[in-house]
Each structure stands twice: as structure tokens, then as C-alpha cells.
């Protein structure tokens, strides 16, 4: 459930109200990992090389995964005696093992049922993947005449005017002895003498930073364990943050020349805050960013004097988030300061940076989401989302004008490319949708226009129709829905419908291109994305209106969306499935408790289904900071009752539930497996109790399946594992929605 994002860059700050979550991840979007968004390229894992924290290719560069990131610490609390504590731990551990063993046996008994369907889906997805990624390129980072990129775990160097054929390999991950890891982040020193990379395995939350000296033969200078973010403040001065128990609160500086040394530069004392690093686009300042979900604080390190103590820009103020860029001795501040509490671009002199000196440059319109922001020497670009459409706003610091460009209507997702050079005259980015592969565009500052890049074409689906709807929620609020379906499909009310939901942390649903989405459209499925409150699709207020004491609004929104879809003839309840991941499991699980008749099946990935018990365990590393999203039930009885009113685990009762397929990870540090095991046991018992008490004709018992993966993690999985997971989910849904008239199949497999 909980989200922690890699907020080394601005996109991460924007996606989740600056609540510095780690990759993510997932990242996305948080987000954005839904059960069908994990498939990524087999080859290249690098995402970003210059601005934001690199993440796995399962999400766009700098994106946030919509996930509740928990630790898997033992769930014991302080007890009167050591003997009692040990007994409690042993008992809890034994219960966990027994539940896990039981579920593993259950899955082993059931899995052959889906074997043939899973195989067919895997073959189709691999075919589509090869078709749509054949001409894709790795992310490039240009520094002067040199271009750096990564493929297959190797770092390459090429000249800007030469082709890839003339690129030389600087080093490979395997050469460094990390054959099971992928490159998460790259930073190259200003003089290009050093390169720092972070390596991360798929089953670990912590990365390892390796600093190498470049030359005829790259030499390892330093290996730093448990590193989250890092930036070069000067040619031989590296700042980095360390991560422990999913927290990042210490900043260190290390040097690599004559007087090599490492020292602690900054420590964050407040457990609600997470620290990361970012260099301003002009490389004048290195910023130390300390962020909670509702406020932030920035310290500046002058890159001309990297050994001097950092200077505070503005002390943290409750409810005020801000991020810093720099241009010509002016700080440009992207902030929520002032009314309304939405993002604005302001500026102030470096010498007097307090908020009393902040001057407004540009304010966003109401219900507009700031997706990303990029600074250049004479302009800045804002990528915005309004009423489901993407816009590009160019703010000129020379002419003091603003130009707004509406991007193609088919576009749902945006990905900014790396622009290390502050004085570049062109901004590159990619647009995509769930059924439209990424297409590259460029905005030229000189020509003042948008250019679609001519690249080798890949086959584009032409028979998919996109519809944007508004559902009226319980309080009359209009909730956006994006629907995709095959133009050639007839009798849409008979077609299977897959509904996606998240609704937390100000994170948008991930709507980037995925081969599995295209496959579903080709097979006449309907895809619906419900942009409920708690997410960020309509600005910061949309998130605030769906968090803490407003969480039930997200449930009301989801219910209204599904009902509207059915009323308009998009499928019907017996052909409808719901997909959610992590924190999205809260709304999905709540809906299955309150309105089980609206859906036939659910697929959940590492779902957060026990909000109340989790938020009462302060020994979990992220619980305190997550109180700003869910509330504090330990100190507020009203909050406790409110959480209990919607918590999926707390509200299970004997009734006819939809079938459920849950994928969880045995070593997930963000969502403890024990909570999911107990949820599945309780849900299955309630469904069986209901069946035993009723004797209605055609009564059926839902399939409630838990697939626990020994490998993989909340954020990162290998290509093969992701492919297997998606194929199993789709096989389950196909079987459930196609066999609605054959209840005997369900009663056999639900134990």
C-alpha cells in the first residue's frame, strides 16, 4: 500500500506531493505498477542518467510506483519479559509459516488449471513485445561531444556524431561482480573523469554505489553500500544519501583526489521526512531536499565551493512544498505556497531566499495536474494534465510570455527525456497511451513549435477507440474515466471489462503503453481507468479530497464509475473485473466488501488490505510518515473508527464475494506477507460460510487464490517473472469471466 517514491528529481516531487517515496517506483504510477504493467524490455534496465533517480524499465524515468512500501519486520511489540517476547515471536513465526505452507499447497493444486491458457498468453505477449520494442533505443546522456548509454548491463561511450557501431564499452556489470543486478542510476562528474553508478538486485531495497575513474581502463575507486541518491558537486566531490530500513536521512560528502575523505554533511531528525539530492539544471547548486508528504525543506550546496556548509532556502512550513531551480542568480521555486494550495512557479534572489521574498511567475489553473517541469537557460517547460488531456506550457523568461500547446488527444502518458545541457535549444519527450507505443516529440525554442520526430515506424493499432467520461459520485463530484475498446466490437454489454483503480498519495494511474493492454483490446476487452479522488489526476486538491478522513470518497468514486460504465453499456457485472496494486488494494478490497455484485473477479498485486493493524504498528519504518496519508489511529479514536469503516480486512463478512487472484512476494519489505496471508484466510472462510448458509439455485463459491513468489519484490522483477505474473493474471481473468455459467468449476478449486 504505502507509497515512497524516488524523489531525486522534480517529477517524483510532483507525483506524490513531494512525499519522497523510494522506488519506487513502483515506481509508479505506483504507479505505477498495476498487475498488467510490469512487463519491461529484456535488455536495458537504465531509465535516466541525468536528472531523476533511475528506476527499472517497468515504469517511465522518474516515475513513481503506486505502492505502500512497508518493512517486513517482525510484528512483535514490547512485552513485559524476554521470555514472553520470545514466545510471542515463535508463535507468530510458526503461524506465518503454516499459513504460507497452506497457501503454497493450494496454489500448487490449482495452478495446472491455468497452465494451457498461461502458455498461450505468454507466447502472444512475447510476440507483441518483440514487435513493439524492436526499434527502441536506450536512454542517452550527452555531455559535450560524448554520449553515454547503457545496454545489457554495459556502459557505452560514443561520440555525438558517430553511430552506435563506433561506441566503446567502458565496463559491464558482470565485470564488477554484480551479474544479478541492474543499473539504477548514473552520474558522471562535470569533467567526465569519474562515473558513479548504483546497482540494485531485484530482491533488495538497497542499492550499492560504485565510483569508477574513467580512462583507458576504468578503475574502481570506491564502493559505497546502502546508497539511495548521489550527485557530483564538483569534479571530484560526490554527495550521497544512505538508506536504512526504507528511510533516508543522512547526507555524506566524499572526495577522490589528494586529500581523500568522507564526512557527514546533514542529518534529518524527523522520521516523517525523507532526504534526497538533486543538482539544479545549470549545475550551480546541489540541493539537499528533505520532504514529507505535506511539507519540504531545501538546503543549497554551492558547487563552486562544495566544502562549505549547506545554506537553508526556507525553513519547513506545514502544508508548504517547494522545489528549487536556478537561473542567473535567481532561485526559481516550484511551490504550493499561497492560495490556492496548488503548484505555482515563483522566484527570489539567492541572497534573500525566504518565502517573504517569493514573487509569483506563473500559477496553474484550477484542477490542473503538474506532471513534470524542466528548466532551460531562457525558458522553462511545464507538462500539464487537465480534463484528461496533456498540455505543454512554455514560459519564456526573455519575452515574459506563456505559450500553451495541446498535445495529441490520444496521449495519456508523458515521459521527459534527459537534457543535461542547460543551453539546449530543443526539449525532447515521448508520449504514449496504454494501447499506443511511445512516440517521440520535440519542442524547438528557436522555431517555437512542436515537432513529431521521424523515426522508424512500428505498427500502430488503428481500431481502438478512446472515450473520456465523467461519473457523478455520491457528493455530486464528477470523476474522470478513460475507456478503451475495439472499434469493431459489437454488443459491448457482452464484452469483458477490466477496471483499473489506485486512488492514493496523489499518484496518477499508470497509462503508459503495455503490450498486454494491446492484446486485451485485440481480444475485444474493454479497459477502463477510474481516476478517483486520492490520486493526483486533477491536481493537489484531488489528492487532499481523498486522503485521511476523506478516504471513503475514493470508494464512492469507484462505485459511481463502475455503475456508469454498466449503465452506458460497457459490459455488465458478471463480465467485469477489477485490477489494483499496493495501495489500490484498499479501494478494491473495500468495494468487494460493500458492493460485491458490481464485479465478478479481482486481480491484486501486493495489495495493502489491512490498513488499521498496519497503521497501529509504529515499529514499521514507514508508519509514522504515512500518518499524513491515512491518519494516526493510535492517538485519534475517531481516526481509528474511520479507518476501520473502510479497511478491507476489518470488513470481511459472510456474503457472495467475487473471485480473487492475489500475487504477493515472500520477501516484500514494503507490504508484510503476514497481513496478506491472514486476509486471504479470512476472506475464504467468509465466502465458504456464506455458501454453507444458503441454498440458492446456482450458488457458487468464488476462487480465492494467493500466489506467493519466492523471488521478486514490490518494485522490481525480472522480465521472465513479470511475464509469468501477467500471464497468470490474464489466464485467471479469462477463466473467471468466460465461465460465469459454470459454477461447478469454482467450487472445486476454492478450498
XYZ file of C-alpha atoms in Angstrom:
751
model
C 0.000 0.000 0.000
C 2.105 2.871 1.107
C 3.972 4.889 -1.359
C 7.533 6.009 -1.103
C 8.971 7.458 -4.211
C 12.397 8.077 -5.649
C 12.221 11.790 -5.382
C 15.671 12.798 -6.508
C 14.001 14.738 -9.252
C 11.082 17.021 -9.728
C 8.745 14.537 -11.379
C 8.862 12.492 -8.192
C 8.217 15.574 -6.105
C 5.179 16.413 -8.198
C 3.707 12.924 -8.413
C 3.141 12.453 -4.732
C 3.103 15.836 -3.064
C 6.824 15.524 -2.599
C 6.466 12.654 -0.217
C 9.868 11.315 -1.113
C 8.990 7.720 -1.704
C 11.615 5.275 -2.773
C 11.217 3.237 -5.883
C 9.599 3.046 -6.458
C 8.640 3.092 -8.263
C 6.529 1.158 -8.317
C 7.521 3.485 -9.079
C 4.699 4.485 -10.431
C 2.103 5.402 -11.080
C 2.842 3.441 -8.138
C 2.328 3.512 -10.474
C 2.770 2.656 -11.377
C 2.607 -0.878 -11.255
C -0.745 -2.438 -11.815
C -0.965 -6.182 -12.326
C -0.510 -5.637 -16.046
C 2.213 -3.034 -16.155
C 5.298 -4.909 -15.038
C 6.495 -6.290 -18.340
C 9.625 -4.478 -19.411
C 12.355 -4.878 -22.015
C 14.604 -7.884 -21.716
C 17.740 -5.918 -22.428
C 18.083 -2.483 -20.947
C 17.274 -1.550 -17.376
C 18.550 2.014 -17.277
C 15.934 4.723 -17.163
C 17.504 8.063 -16.510
C 21.045 9.275 -16.495
C 20.957 12.912 -15.595
C 18.034 14.185 -13.626
C 15.851 11.867 -11.647
C 16.636 8.680 -9.849
C 16.889 5.808 -12.282
C 14.379 3.076 -11.889
C 13.662 -0.225 -13.565
C 12.133 -0.178 -17.027
C 8.795 -1.215 -15.653
C 7.929 2.469 -15.362
C 8.925 5.666 -17.137
C 12.037 7.552 -16.000
C 11.497 9.318 -12.747
C 8.015 7.915 -12.320
C 6.541 6.770 -9.058
C 5.199 3.393 -8.297
C 1.847 3.394 -6.597
C 2.869 1.228 -3.721
C 2.672 1.144 0.052
C 6.268 0.473 0.977
C 6.482 -1.373 4.256
C 9.196 -3.170 6.103
C 8.898 -6.855 6.849
C 9.998 -6.509 10.448
C 8.686 -8.986 12.976
C 5.283 -7.853 14.151
C 6.040 -8.207 17.861
C 5.896 -5.224 20.208
C 7.481 -4.584 23.590
C 6.326 -7.118 26.186
C 6.946 -7.380 29.933
C 9.564 -10.094 29.825
C 12.121 -11.501 27.438
C 10.618 -14.963 27.742
C 7.145 -13.746 26.736
C 8.600 -11.808 23.840
C 10.415 -14.865 22.502
C 7.269 -16.971 22.874
C 5.238 -14.365 21.003
C 7.760 -14.220 18.175
C 7.976 -18.002 17.884
C 4.178 -18.341 17.862
C 3.767 -15.608 15.262
C 6.517 -17.080 13.113
C 5.004 -20.557 13.304
C 1.562 -19.239 12.333
C 3.094 -17.376 9.396
C 4.912 -20.490 8.184
C 1.814 -22.660 8.476
C -0.325 -20.176 6.558
C 2.328 -19.817 3.883
C 2.708 -23.568 3.525
C -1.058 -23.991 3.223
C -1.331 -21.323 0.518
C 1.603 -22.722 -1.419
C -0.052 -26.142 -1.454
C -3.340 -24.595 -2.534
C -1.638 -22.797 -5.429
C 0.216 -25.958 -6.480
C -3.116 -27.798 -6.624
C -4.869 -25.056 -8.617
C -2.131 -23.817 -10.975
C -2.421 -26.693 -13.511
C -5.922 -25.384 -14.281
C -4.387 -22.261 -15.828
C -1.326 -23.843 -17.442
C -2.533 -24.024 -21.049
C -4.093 -20.545 -21.008
C -0.983 -19.074 -19.371
C 1.234 -20.572 -22.048
C -0.892 -19.121 -24.861
C -0.878 -15.655 -23.290
C 2.883 -15.701 -22.699
C 3.544 -16.559 -26.332
C 1.285 -13.743 -27.516
C 2.858 -11.203 -25.161
C 6.367 -12.134 -26.223
C 5.348 -11.737 -29.851
C 3.910 -8.276 -29.195
C 6.889 -7.291 -27.089
C 9.339 -8.168 -29.856
C 7.211 -6.272 -32.355
C 6.987 -3.048 -30.369
C 10.440 -2.899 -28.790
C 12.475 -3.942 -31.819
C 13.373 -0.365 -32.696
C 13.507 1.077 -29.202
C 16.677 2.774 -28.040
C 18.344 3.070 -24.676
C 18.306 6.371 -22.849
C 21.171 8.626 -23.964
C 23.052 11.225 -21.991
C 25.040 13.755 -23.976
C 27.826 15.716 -22.298
C 29.659 17.912 -24.779
C 30.787 15.700 -27.643
C 30.380 12.493 -25.658
C 27.271 10.333 -25.456
C 26.828 7.737 -22.716
C 24.270 4.946 -22.736
C 23.625 1.508 -21.284
C 22.546 -1.753 -22.859
C 22.566 -5.277 -21.487
C 24.327 -4.184 -18.316
C 27.179 -2.457 -20.180
C 28.038 1.243 -20.141
C 28.975 2.572 -23.585
C 30.708 5.771 -24.706
C 30.290 7.178 -28.207
C 30.952 10.443 -29.969
C 27.893 12.534 -30.732
C 28.469 12.413 -34.497
C 29.291 8.706 -34.649
C 26.904 5.800 -34.855
C 26.455 3.149 -32.219
C 28.776 0.877 -34.154
C 31.717 3.011 -33.051
C 30.783 3.026 -29.370
C 33.261 1.605 -26.884
C 32.378 -0.375 -23.782
C 33.573 1.349 -20.631
C 32.663 -1.558 -18.352
C 29.936 -4.091 -17.653
C 28.001 -5.042 -14.545
C 29.296 -8.596 -14.758
C 32.885 -7.331 -14.785
C 32.130 -5.662 -11.459
C 30.898 -8.936 -9.988
C 27.206 -7.951 -9.906
C 25.755 -10.305 -12.507
C 22.337 -10.411 -10.819
C 21.960 -6.628 -10.501
C 20.736 -3.882 -12.799
C 21.953 -0.309 -13.145
C 19.571 2.016 -11.369
C 21.243 5.392 -11.695
C 24.228 7.031 -13.415
C 26.005 10.263 -12.591
C 29.099 11.478 -14.455
C 31.410 14.092 -12.955
C 31.497 17.501 -14.703
C 34.988 16.855 -16.138
C 33.952 13.277 -17.113
C 36.854 11.756 -15.213
C 34.611 9.821 -12.834
C 31.378 7.918 -13.154
C 29.140 6.870 -10.263
C 26.520 4.176 -10.759
C 24.104 2.471 -8.398
C 23.414 -1.232 -8.748
C 20.363 -2.918 -7.325
C 19.228 -6.518 -7.330
C 15.597 -7.419 -7.879
C 15.202 -8.794 -4.353
C 16.778 -5.934 -2.419
C 15.576 -2.484 -1.415
C 19.074 -1.069 -1.057
C 21.466 -0.125 -3.824
C 25.254 -0.126 -3.982
C 27.070 2.880 -5.419
C 30.275 2.187 -7.360
C 32.543 5.086 -8.277
C 34.954 4.473 -11.138
C 37.764 6.528 -12.610
C 37.478 6.611 -16.395
C 40.449 6.303 -18.726
C 41.986 3.695 -20.978
C 40.873 1.220 -18.328
C 38.102 2.023 -15.876
C 39.252 1.577 -12.274
C 37.007 1.149 -9.245
C 37.723 3.984 -6.813
C 35.095 3.384 -4.150
C 32.203 1.054 -3.306
C 29.507 2.569 -1.078
C 26.791 0.252 0.260
C 23.165 1.162 1.036
C 23.054 4.311 -1.110
C 19.848 5.899 -2.350
C 20.760 9.082 -4.255
C 24.045 10.750 -5.215
C 25.242 13.791 -7.174
C 28.579 15.317 -8.158
C 29.017 18.726 -6.530
C 32.367 19.195 -8.296
C 34.775 17.236 -10.486
C 35.941 15.051 -7.607
C 33.387 15.719 -4.864
C 30.419 13.362 -4.556
C 27.471 13.837 -2.208
C 25.314 10.821 -1.400
C 22.495 9.714 0.898
C 22.341 6.418 2.755
C 19.273 4.247 3.138
C 18.417 2.089 6.133
C 15.103 0.368 6.877
C 13.465 2.207 3.973
C 14.495 5.552 5.435
C 16.948 8.064 4.021
C 18.082 10.724 6.492
C 21.878 11.154 6.255
C 23.901 13.018 3.610
C 27.626 12.394 3.193
C 30.353 14.022 1.123
C 33.353 12.120 -0.221
C 36.357 13.271 -2.271
C 38.648 11.427 -4.696
C 41.837 13.472 -5.136
C 44.790 14.339 -2.926
C 43.027 14.510 0.431
C 40.521 11.683 0.170
C 37.993 11.772 2.968
C 34.314 11.248 3.754
C 32.231 13.228 6.222
C 28.628 13.583 7.355
C 27.085 16.785 5.970
C 23.432 16.665 7.006
C 21.124 14.574 9.200
C 17.336 14.709 9.206
C 15.929 14.159 12.695
C 12.217 13.962 11.853
C 11.119 10.410 10.918
C 8.373 11.793 8.657
C 10.963 13.255 6.270
C 12.971 11.579 3.553
C 16.165 13.089 2.118
C 17.439 13.024 -1.435
C 19.797 15.005 -3.655
C 19.374 16.893 -6.900
C 21.563 19.290 -8.904
C 19.993 22.361 -10.453
C 19.925 22.268 -14.233
C 22.720 24.812 -14.582
C 24.797 22.832 -12.016
C 25.263 25.923 -9.874
C 23.775 24.292 -6.772
C 23.401 20.847 -5.343
C 20.137 20.709 -3.415
C 19.532 18.645 -0.297
C 15.792 18.008 -0.263
C 14.032 16.879 2.891
C 10.420 16.026 2.153
C 7.395 14.749 3.979
C 4.045 14.299 2.289
C 2.850 17.770 3.229
C 5.961 19.923 3.592
C 9.533 20.222 2.412
C 12.810 21.950 3.115
C 15.764 22.593 0.789
C 19.417 23.247 1.594
C 21.833 24.536 -1.059
C 25.427 23.464 -1.615
C 27.287 25.946 -3.827
C 29.030 23.776 -6.424
C 31.753 26.428 -6.743
C 32.509 25.920 -3.051
C 31.457 22.317 -2.345
C 33.197 22.139 1.050
C 31.224 24.991 2.595
C 28.224 24.142 4.803
C 24.844 23.993 3.005
C 22.569 27.035 3.270
C 18.858 26.828 4.068
C 16.478 28.267 1.458
C 13.317 28.355 3.561
C 12.547 26.569 6.835
C 9.833 23.930 6.507
C 6.302 25.172 6.942
C 3.358 22.829 7.404
C 1.481 22.489 4.154
C 4.149 24.176 2.009
C 6.048 22.075 -0.512
C 8.782 23.590 -2.639
C 11.476 22.588 -5.102
C 14.408 24.694 -6.295
C 15.903 25.509 -9.702
C 18.404 28.263 -10.504
C 18.959 30.779 -13.281
C 21.072 33.957 -13.340
C 21.364 34.425 -9.557
C 17.647 33.838 -9.127
C 16.098 30.835 -7.455
C 13.036 29.553 -9.288
C 10.742 27.896 -6.795
C 8.013 25.460 -7.680
C 5.799 25.573 -4.634
C 2.355 25.211 -3.074
C 2.862 28.386 -1.018
C -0.107 30.766 -1.085
C -3.737 30.282 -2.066
C -4.966 28.141 -3.623
C -2.643 25.399 -2.377
C -1.724 24.230 -5.874
C 1.621 24.473 -7.627
C 2.964 27.868 -8.672
C 6.270 28.987 -10.127
C 7.877 31.749 -8.062
C 11.307 33.345 -7.875
C 13.572 35.027 -5.346
C 17.175 36.272 -5.180
C 19.702 33.692 -3.991
C 20.861 36.086 -1.284
C 17.352 36.525 0.182
C 15.518 33.263 -0.451
C 12.916 33.326 2.347
C 9.303 32.917 1.277
C 8.547 36.538 2.177
C 10.624 37.399 -0.932
C 8.993 34.907 -3.282
C 7.444 36.588 -6.327
C 4.835 34.886 -8.485
C 5.913 33.991 -12.036
C 3.127 31.644 -13.091
C 0.186 29.877 -11.415
C -1.579 26.751 -12.629
C -5.257 26.778 -13.461
C -7.742 25.075 -11.167
C -7.930 21.251 -11.353
C -4.709 21.085 -13.353
C -2.069 18.472 -12.618
C 1.593 19.448 -12.973
C 3.127 16.306 -14.451
C 6.697 17.498 -14.932
C 8.855 20.589 -15.128
C 12.117 21.257 -16.971
C 14.372 24.313 -16.689
C 16.461 25.782 -19.505
C 18.615 28.880 -19.878
C 15.898 31.183 -21.226
C 12.720 29.144 -20.810
C 11.053 26.531 -18.700
C 8.547 23.909 -19.771
C 5.617 22.628 -17.753
C 3.856 19.441 -18.730
C 0.268 19.636 -17.526
C -2.819 17.451 -17.387
C -6.274 18.967 -17.457
C -9.577 17.158 -18.010
C -7.682 14.078 -19.151
C -5.676 15.911 -21.817
C -1.946 16.667 -21.807
C -0.603 20.166 -22.425
C 2.820 21.705 -22.799
C 3.246 25.226 -21.417
C 6.387 27.125 -22.389
C 7.277 30.053 -20.136
C 9.760 32.458 -21.682
C 11.963 34.385 -19.253
C 13.061 36.661 -22.097
C 9.719 37.719 -23.572
C 7.797 37.062 -20.337
C 5.176 35.138 -22.313
C 3.440 31.802 -21.885
C 2.570 29.559 -24.802
C 0.208 26.632 -24.261
C 0.236 23.693 -26.674
C -2.325 20.903 -26.520
C -0.644 17.561 -27.144
C -2.255 14.851 -29.319
C -5.599 13.732 -27.937
C -4.608 10.060 -27.924
C -1.753 10.744 -25.485
C -2.290 9.667 -21.879
C 1.249 9.379 -20.547
C 4.287 11.613 -20.835
C 7.988 10.826 -20.443
C 10.594 13.576 -20.422
C 13.958 12.648 -21.910
C 17.270 13.558 -20.341
C 18.540 17.087 -21.042
C 21.840 17.555 -19.197
C 22.773 20.644 -21.216
C 21.237 23.794 -19.764
C 21.557 25.776 -23.018
C 19.975 23.237 -25.357
C 17.530 24.661 -27.902
C 15.252 21.613 -28.026
C 13.282 19.675 -25.445
C 12.620 16.005 -26.232
C 9.894 13.849 -24.767
C 7.751 10.800 -25.527
C 4.008 10.322 -25.481
C 2.116 7.062 -25.138
C -1.149 5.513 -24.042
C -1.984 2.016 -22.789
C -2.552 0.940 -26.407
C -0.249 3.361 -28.253
C 3.525 2.725 -28.141
C 5.807 5.653 -27.227
C 6.204 8.286 -29.909
C 8.999 10.834 -29.757
C 8.341 14.563 -29.973
C 10.487 17.665 -29.727
C 9.743 21.245 -28.852
C 12.054 23.765 -30.504
C 12.576 27.001 -28.595
C 14.023 28.712 -31.668
C 11.198 27.751 -34.020
C 8.613 27.910 -31.261
C 6.801 24.790 -32.392
C 6.190 21.117 -31.709
C 7.859 18.566 -33.983
C 6.943 14.908 -34.280
C 10.195 13.033 -34.651
C 10.573 10.911 -37.770
C 11.668 7.505 -36.571
C 11.356 4.012 -37.955
C 7.684 3.232 -37.614
C 6.304 0.376 -35.583
C 2.826 -0.986 -36.258
C 0.200 1.151 -34.533
C -3.215 -0.102 -33.573
C -5.864 1.737 -35.568
C -9.046 0.067 -34.394
C -9.026 1.262 -30.785
C -11.497 3.889 -29.635
C -10.804 6.156 -26.643
C -13.675 7.617 -24.625
C -13.440 10.055 -21.720
C -16.367 10.012 -19.296
C -17.402 11.740 -16.085
C -19.179 9.796 -13.343
C -21.196 11.626 -10.689
C -20.071 10.478 -7.242
C -22.145 10.383 -4.063
C -21.416 14.051 -3.284
C -22.054 15.156 -6.900
C -18.315 15.383 -7.688
C -17.527 14.451 -11.300
C -14.940 11.677 -11.525
C -12.995 11.148 -14.792
C -12.890 7.757 -16.509
C -10.782 6.851 -19.549
C -12.153 3.947 -21.595
C -10.523 1.985 -24.423
C -12.267 -0.566 -26.618
C -12.028 -2.138 -30.047
C -13.955 -0.164 -32.674
C -15.006 -3.402 -34.297
C -16.502 -4.860 -31.120
C -20.235 -5.344 -31.235
C -22.588 -5.745 -28.287
C -20.234 -4.072 -25.832
C -22.510 -5.045 -22.953
C -21.391 -8.642 -23.513
C -17.667 -7.860 -23.592
C -15.331 -8.397 -20.623
C -14.392 -5.197 -18.795
C -11.186 -4.651 -16.832
C -11.360 -1.677 -14.436
C -8.173 -0.118 -13.037
C -8.018 1.891 -9.806
C -5.454 3.289 -7.388
C -6.510 6.465 -5.544
C -3.751 7.336 -3.068
C -0.739 9.607 -2.486
C -1.606 11.962 -5.334
C -0.357 9.330 -7.785
C -1.900 9.024 -11.241
C -2.837 5.668 -12.701
C -0.066 4.411 -14.959
C -1.342 4.781 -18.519
C 1.860 4.161 -20.448
C 1.980 1.615 -23.244
C 1.908 -2.057 -22.295
C 1.727 -4.953 -24.710
C -0.796 -6.761 -22.537
C -3.234 -3.852 -22.884
C -2.986 -4.074 -26.643
C -3.585 -7.817 -26.519
C -6.736 -7.332 -24.459
C -8.102 -4.747 -26.892
C -7.418 -7.096 -29.798
C -9.341 -9.783 -27.938
C -12.322 -7.412 -27.525
C -11.857 -6.491 -23.885
C -12.850 -3.066 -22.601
C -10.281 -1.229 -20.470
C -11.417 1.456 -18.027
C -9.202 3.682 -15.870
C -11.034 5.290 -12.942
C -9.249 8.461 -11.805
C -10.755 8.569 -8.332
C -10.003 11.048 -5.553
C -6.863 10.320 -3.593
C -4.940 10.178 -6.859
C -3.439 13.235 -8.499
C -5.070 13.484 -11.917
C -6.732 16.814 -11.144
C -4.105 18.497 -9.009
C -3.182 18.553 -5.351
C -6.736 19.221 -4.219
C -7.850 15.973 -5.868
C -5.428 14.138 -3.603
C -6.361 16.042 -0.468
C -10.031 15.292 -1.129
C -9.292 11.566 -0.954
C -6.869 11.112 1.932
C -7.152 10.734 5.717
C -10.774 11.446 6.748
C -11.802 11.594 3.054
C -10.734 8.071 2.088
C -14.306 6.879 1.656
C -14.744 9.409 -1.161
C -12.418 7.287 -3.281
C -14.658 4.282 -2.651
C -17.762 6.277 -3.583
C -15.995 7.446 -6.746
C -15.061 3.913 -7.775
C -18.587 2.655 -7.211
C -20.026 5.509 -9.297
C -17.543 4.866 -12.122
C -18.385 1.173 -12.435
C -22.122 1.823 -12.281
C -21.872 4.461 -15.007
C -19.889 2.116 -17.239
C -22.580 -0.528 -16.904
C -25.372 1.997 -17.458
C -23.722 3.172 -20.684
C -23.486 -0.385 -21.975
C -19.823 -1.069 -21.251
C -20.107 -4.710 -20.162
C -22.135 -5.833 -17.135
C -21.285 -7.018 -13.599
C -20.847 -10.697 -14.459
C -18.254 -9.782 -17.102
C -16.440 -7.118 -15.021
C -13.063 -7.466 -13.294
C -11.116 -5.047 -11.114
C -7.325 -4.644 -11.109
C -5.314 -2.881 -8.404
C -1.855 -2.932 -6.874
C -0.448 -1.971 -3.498
C -2.438 0.971 -2.049
C -5.030 0.418 -4.767
C -5.906 -2.740 -2.857
C -7.589 -0.581 -0.216
C -10.332 0.604 -2.574
C -10.553 -2.698 -4.436
C -10.881 -4.663 -1.210
C -13.354 -2.158 0.227
C -15.546 -2.359 -2.898
C -15.626 -6.156 -2.724
C -16.954 -5.804 0.834
C -19.607 -3.171 0.117
C -20.626 -3.915 -3.485
C -19.528 -7.450 -4.413
C -22.291 -7.721 -7.015
C -20.655 -4.997 -9.165
C -17.700 -7.181 -10.177
C -17.051 -10.807 -10.958
C -13.313 -11.023 -10.247
C -10.320 -9.100 -8.917
C -6.585 -9.321 -9.505
C -4.460 -7.700 -6.816
C -0.706 -7.309 -6.732
C 0.977 -6.978 -3.336
C -2.216 -5.309 -2.054
C -2.498 -3.221 1.094
C -5.532 -4.834 2.679
C -5.041 -4.307 6.420
C -4.780 -0.553 6.925
C -5.788 -0.475 10.574
C -3.363 -3.019 12.019
C -0.510 -1.704 9.932
C -1.023 1.921 10.934
C -1.028 0.891 14.586
C 2.447 -0.649 14.331
C 4.854 2.239 14.703
C 7.853 -0.085 14.685
C 7.348 -0.454 10.939
C 9.762 2.054 9.383
C 7.222 3.988 7.318
C 4.146 4.067 9.541
C 4.852 7.432 11.164
C 5.346 9.300 7.906
C 2.302 7.575 6.390
C 0.054 9.114 9.031
C -0.231 12.137 6.743
C -1.985 9.911 4.195
C -4.047 7.593 6.414
C -4.214 9.311 9.803
C -2.986 8.240 13.237
C -5.326 5.657 14.807
C -3.133 5.356 17.901
C -3.804 8.914 19.063
C -7.154 9.627 17.440
C -10.083 7.347 18.270
C -12.203 8.972 15.570
C -9.490 8.197 13.046
C -9.354 4.603 14.249
C -13.095 4.165 13.748
C -12.921 5.804 10.337
C -10.099 3.547 9.098
C -11.965 0.543 10.468
C -15.044 1.565 8.463
C -13.287 1.010 5.111
C -10.314 -1.269 5.890
C -10.707 -4.374 3.647
C -9.566 -6.879 6.291
C -11.745 -5.441 9.052
C -14.963 -5.530 7.000
C -14.950 -9.031 5.571
C -18.298 -10.728 6.222
C -20.153 -13.836 5.021
C -21.501 -12.970 1.568
C -21.043 -13.851 -2.079
C -17.630 -12.405 -2.961
C -16.051 -12.030 -6.393
C -13.201 -14.377 -7.238
C -9.786 -13.020 -6.283
C -6.253 -13.697 -7.502
C -3.503 -12.136 -5.365
C 0.193 -12.079 -6.176
C 2.464 -11.420 -3.204
C 6.187 -11.622 -2.557
C 7.663 -13.700 0.210
C 10.391 -11.161 0.975
C 8.449 -7.964 0.284
C 9.884 -5.337 2.635
C 7.092 -2.882 1.913
C 3.976 -4.984 2.427
C 4.405 -7.701 5.062
C 3.257 -11.039 3.741
C 1.585 -11.986 7.038
C -1.196 -9.434 6.553
C -1.995 -10.761 3.075
C -1.992 -14.369 4.306
C -4.464 -13.528 7.061
C -6.665 -11.548 4.670
C -6.895 -14.478 2.258
C -7.727 -16.917 5.046
C -10.455 -14.673 6.441
C -11.912 -13.914 3.006
C -12.034 -17.570 2.017
C -13.707 -18.527 5.288
C -16.359 -15.813 4.855
C -17.149 -16.988 1.319
C -17.456 -20.608 2.455
C -19.613 -19.634 5.442
C -21.983 -17.796 3.137
C -22.192 -20.743 0.733
C -22.941 -23.168 3.562
C -25.788 -20.979 4.844
C -27.532 -20.514 1.518
C -29.151 -22.994 -0.794
C -29.956 -20.791 -3.749
C -30.000 -22.434 -7.149
C -26.718 -21.859 -8.972
C -24.910 -20.865 -5.795
C -21.183 -20.808 -6.350
C -18.022 -20.452 -4.311
C -15.505 -17.912 -5.593
C -11.930 -18.808 -6.373
C -9.711 -17.081 -3.813
C -6.136 -17.695 -4.861
C -2.841 -16.478 -3.419
C 0.309 -16.875 -5.482
C 3.338 -16.193 -3.283
C 6.516 -15.557 -5.235
C 9.760 -16.603 -3.551
C 11.693 -14.141 -5.708
C 10.974 -10.661 -6.981
C 9.985 -7.680 -4.908
C 7.397 -4.937 -4.606
C 9.163 -2.836 -7.216
C 11.463 -4.908 -9.359
C 11.040 -8.249 -11.056
C 12.925 -9.872 -13.890
C 11.471 -9.900 -17.373
C 10.670 -13.590 -17.096
C 8.953 -13.262 -13.728
C 6.935 -10.234 -14.826
C 5.834 -12.070 -17.950
C 4.752 -15.079 -15.908
C 2.826 -12.934 -13.434
C 0.915 -11.050 -16.116
C 0.119 -14.246 -17.992
C -1.219 -15.911 -14.828
C -3.393 -12.888 -14.032
C -4.881 -12.808 -17.508
C -5.410 -16.571 -17.558
C -7.312 -16.274 -14.282
C -9.491 -13.439 -15.587
C -10.239 -15.206 -18.845
C -11.347 -18.296 -16.985
C -13.466 -16.395 -14.464
C -15.260 -14.159 -16.938
C -15.817 -16.878 -19.517
C -17.169 -19.444 -17.070
C -19.835 -17.394 -15.330
C -22.404 -20.039 -16.241
C -20.381 -22.939 -14.894
C -20.348 -22.649 -11.088
C -19.042 -26.155 -10.627
C -15.562 -25.042 -11.665
C -15.408 -22.582 -8.779
C -16.479 -24.878 -6.008
C -13.847 -27.410 -6.962
C -10.881 -25.082 -6.656
C -11.778 -22.932 -3.641
C -10.535 -24.727 -0.565
